[in-house]
Amino acid sequence: MKKIFFTVAVLVLVAMVPAYGADGKAVFDKVCTFCHKTGRLTAPVFGDKELWAPRIAKGKDTLYQHAINGHGMMPAKGGEATLSDDEVKATVDYMVSESK
Ligand code: HEC
């Protein structure tokens, strides 16, 4: 019973957390890491220069658009529709800067 209460309390807290702002790392750790840490669904692995080079070569604007609107198996905004476009862009910046 206690466990259930704790779980509900955590969920409520998580739901109340305000927007991430421009903290790309915080967004990445919470939303994007699920696929981009291990390469789930063929997502380019965070920090893997070889996998990211051809993507970075497409230009930041393309990466922003694909992250915001989705691309292949990549869900729009990583499936987290509450993220603002700027938050997604900040997260792409973080991923790119750590993967080149
Ligand atoms: C459900 C799994 C999943 C989640 C969660 C996810 N991604 Fe992805 N992402 C993918 C996959 C799969 C691809 C490869 C898509 C392709 O090239 O076909 C991808 C590709 C990308 C690319 C490269 C796009 C390109 O044009 O090459 C960027 C940038 C990206 N993701 C950003 C993010 C960001 C930012 C988040 C978190 C807000 C995120 N992803 C969360 C699965 C995911």
CSV table of C-alpha atoms and ligand atoms in Angstrom, one decimal:
chain,number,residue,atom,x,y,z
A,1,MET,CA,0.0,0.0,0.0
A,2,LYS,CA,2.8,2.4,1.0
A,3,LYS,CA,4.5,1.6,-2.3
A,4,ILE,CA,1.5,2.5,-4.3
A,5,PHE,CA,1.2,5.8,-2.5
A,6,PHE,CA,4.8,6.5,-3.1
A,7,THR,CA,4.5,5.7,-6.8
A,8,VAL,CA,1.4,8.0,-7.1
A,9,ALA,CA,3.3,10.8,-5.3
A,10,VAL,CA,6.2,10.5,-7.6
A,11,LEU,CA,4.0,10.5,-10.7
A,12,VAL,CA,2.2,13.7,-9.4
A,13,LEU,CA,5.6,15.3,-8.8
A,14,VAL,CA,6.8,14.4,-12.3
A,15,ALA,CA,3.7,15.8,-13.8
A,16,MET,CA,4.1,19.0,-12.0
A,17,VAL,CA,7.7,19.6,-13.0
A,18,PRO,CA,7.8,22.8,-15.1
A,19,ALA,CA,9.2,23.1,-18.6
A,20,TYR,CA,12.8,22.1,-19.0
A,21,GLY,CA,13.9,25.5,-20.3
A,22,ALA,CA,17.0,25.4,-22.5
A,23,ASP,CA,18.6,22.6,-20.6
A,24,GLY,CA,19.3,20.1,-23.4
A,25,LYS,CA,21.1,17.6,-21.1
A,26,ALA,CA,18.1,17.4,-18.7
A,27,VAL,CA,15.7,16.8,-21.7
A,28,PHE,CA,18.1,14.2,-23.2
A,29,ASP,CA,18.5,12.3,-19.9
A,30,LYS,CA,14.7,12.2,-19.4
A,31,VAL,CA,13.2,11.8,-22.9
A,32,CYS,CA,15.8,10.9,-25.5
A,33,THR,CA,18.1,8.6,-23.6
A,34,PHE,CA,15.6,5.7,-23.9
A,35,CYS,CA,16.5,5.2,-27.6
A,36,HIS,CA,19.6,7.3,-28.1
A,37,LYS,CA,21.7,5.7,-25.3
A,38,THR,CA,21.6,2.2,-26.7
A,39,GLY,CA,20.6,2.7,-30.3
A,40,ARG,CA,17.1,1.3,-29.7
A,41,LEU,CA,15.0,1.2,-33.0
A,42,THR,CA,18.3,2.0,-34.8
A,43,ALA,CA,18.6,5.5,-33.2
A,44,PRO,CA,22.0,7.0,-33.6
A,45,VAL,CA,23.9,6.3,-30.3
A,46,PHE,CA,24.7,9.4,-28.2
A,47,GLY,CA,28.4,10.2,-28.4
A,48,ASP,CA,29.1,7.9,-31.4
A,49,LYS,CA,31.0,10.1,-33.8
A,50,GLU,CA,30.7,7.8,-36.8
A,51,LEU,CA,27.0,7.4,-36.5
A,52,TRP,CA,26.5,11.1,-36.1
A,53,ALA,CA,28.9,12.4,-38.8
A,54,PRO,CA,26.5,11.8,-41.8
A,55,ARG,CA,23.6,13.2,-39.8
A,56,ILE,CA,25.5,16.3,-38.7
A,57,ALA,CA,26.5,16.8,-42.4
A,58,LYS,CA,22.8,17.3,-43.2
A,59,GLY,CA,22.9,20.5,-41.3
A,60,LYS,CA,21.4,21.6,-38.0
A,61,ASP,CA,18.2,22.8,-39.5
A,62,THR,CA,17.4,19.4,-40.9
A,63,LEU,CA,18.2,17.8,-37.6
A,64,TYR,CA,16.0,20.2,-35.7
A,65,GLN,CA,13.1,19.6,-38.1
A,66,HIS,CA,13.5,15.8,-37.8
A,67,ALA,CA,13.6,16.0,-34.0
A,68,ILE,CA,10.6,18.3,-33.8
A,69,ASN,CA,8.4,16.7,-36.5
A,70,GLY,CA,9.7,13.1,-36.4
A,71,HIS,CA,11.8,11.2,-39.0
A,72,GLY,CA,11.4,7.5,-39.8
A,73,MET,CA,11.3,5.6,-36.4
A,74,MET,CA,12.2,8.9,-34.6
A,75,PRO,CA,9.0,10.1,-32.9
A,76,ALA,CA,8.2,13.8,-33.0
A,77,LYS,CA,9.8,15.5,-30.0
A,78,GLY,CA,10.9,12.0,-28.9
A,79,GLY,CA,7.3,11.3,-28.0
A,80,GLU,CA,7.2,14.1,-25.4
A,81,ALA,CA,4.7,16.5,-27.0
A,82,THR,CA,4.9,19.0,-24.1
A,83,LEU,CA,8.4,20.0,-25.1
A,84,SER,CA,8.7,23.3,-26.9
A,85,ASP,CA,10.5,23.6,-30.2
A,86,ASP,CA,13.3,25.5,-28.5
A,87,GLU,CA,13.7,22.8,-25.9
A,88,VAL,CA,14.0,20.2,-28.6
A,89,LYS,CA,16.5,22.4,-30.5
A,90,ALA,CA,18.6,22.8,-27.3
A,91,THR,CA,18.6,19.0,-26.9
A,92,VAL,CA,19.7,18.5,-30.5
A,93,ASP,CA,22.5,21.0,-29.9
A,94,TYR,CA,23.6,19.0,-26.8
A,95,MET,CA,23.5,15.7,-28.6
A,96,VAL,CA,25.4,17.0,-31.6
A,97,SER,CA,28.0,18.8,-29.5
A,98,GLU,CA,28.7,15.6,-27.5
A,99,SER,CA,28.8,13.4,-30.7
A,100,LYS,CA,31.3,15.1,-32.9
B,1,HEC,C1,11.4,5.9,-29.4
B,1,HEC,C2,12.8,6.1,-29.6
B,1,HEC,C3,13.4,7.5,-29.8
B,1,HEC,C4,13.3,8.5,-28.9
B,1,HEC,C5,12.6,8.5,-27.5
B,1,HEC,C6,14.1,9.6,-29.4
B,1,HEC,N1,14.6,9.3,-30.6
B,1,HEC,FE1,15.7,10.5,-31.9
B,1,HEC,N2,15.8,9.0,-33.2
B,1,HEC,C7,15.2,7.7,-33.1
B,1,HEC,C8,15.5,6.9,-34.3
B,1,HEC,C9,15.1,5.5,-34.5
B,1,HEC,C10,16.3,7.8,-35.1
B,1,HEC,C11,16.8,7.4,-36.5
B,1,HEC,C12,15.8,7.8,-37.5
B,1,HEC,C13,16.2,7.6,-38.9
B,1,HEC,O1,17.2,8.1,-39.4
B,1,HEC,O2,15.5,6.9,-39.6
B,1,HEC,C14,16.5,9.0,-34.4
B,1,HEC,C15,17.1,10.1,-35.0
B,1,HEC,C16,17.3,11.3,-34.3
B,1,HEC,C17,18.0,12.4,-34.9
B,1,HEC,C18,18.7,12.5,-36.2
B,1,HEC,C19,17.7,12.9,-37.3
B,1,HEC,C20,18.4,12.9,-38.7
B,1,HEC,O3,17.9,13.7,-39.5
B,1,HEC,O4,19.3,12.2,-38.9
B,1,HEC,C21,17.9,13.5,-34.0
B,1,HEC,C22,18.5,14.8,-34.1
B,1,HEC,C23,17.2,13.0,-32.8
B,1,HEC,N3,16.8,11.7,-33.1
B,1,HEC,C24,16.9,13.7,-31.7
B,1,HEC,C25,16.1,13.2,-30.7
B,1,HEC,C26,15.8,14.0,-29.5
B,1,HEC,C27,16.3,15.4,-29.3
B,1,HEC,C28,15.1,13.2,-28.7
B,1,HEC,C29,14.5,13.6,-27.3
B,1,HEC,C30,13.7,14.8,-27.3
B,1,HEC,C31,14.9,11.9,-29.3
B,1,HEC,N4,15.6,11.9,-30.5
B,1,HEC,C32,14.2,10.8,-28.8
B,1,HEC,C33,14.5,7.2,-32.0
B,1,HEC,C34,14.2,8.0,-30.9
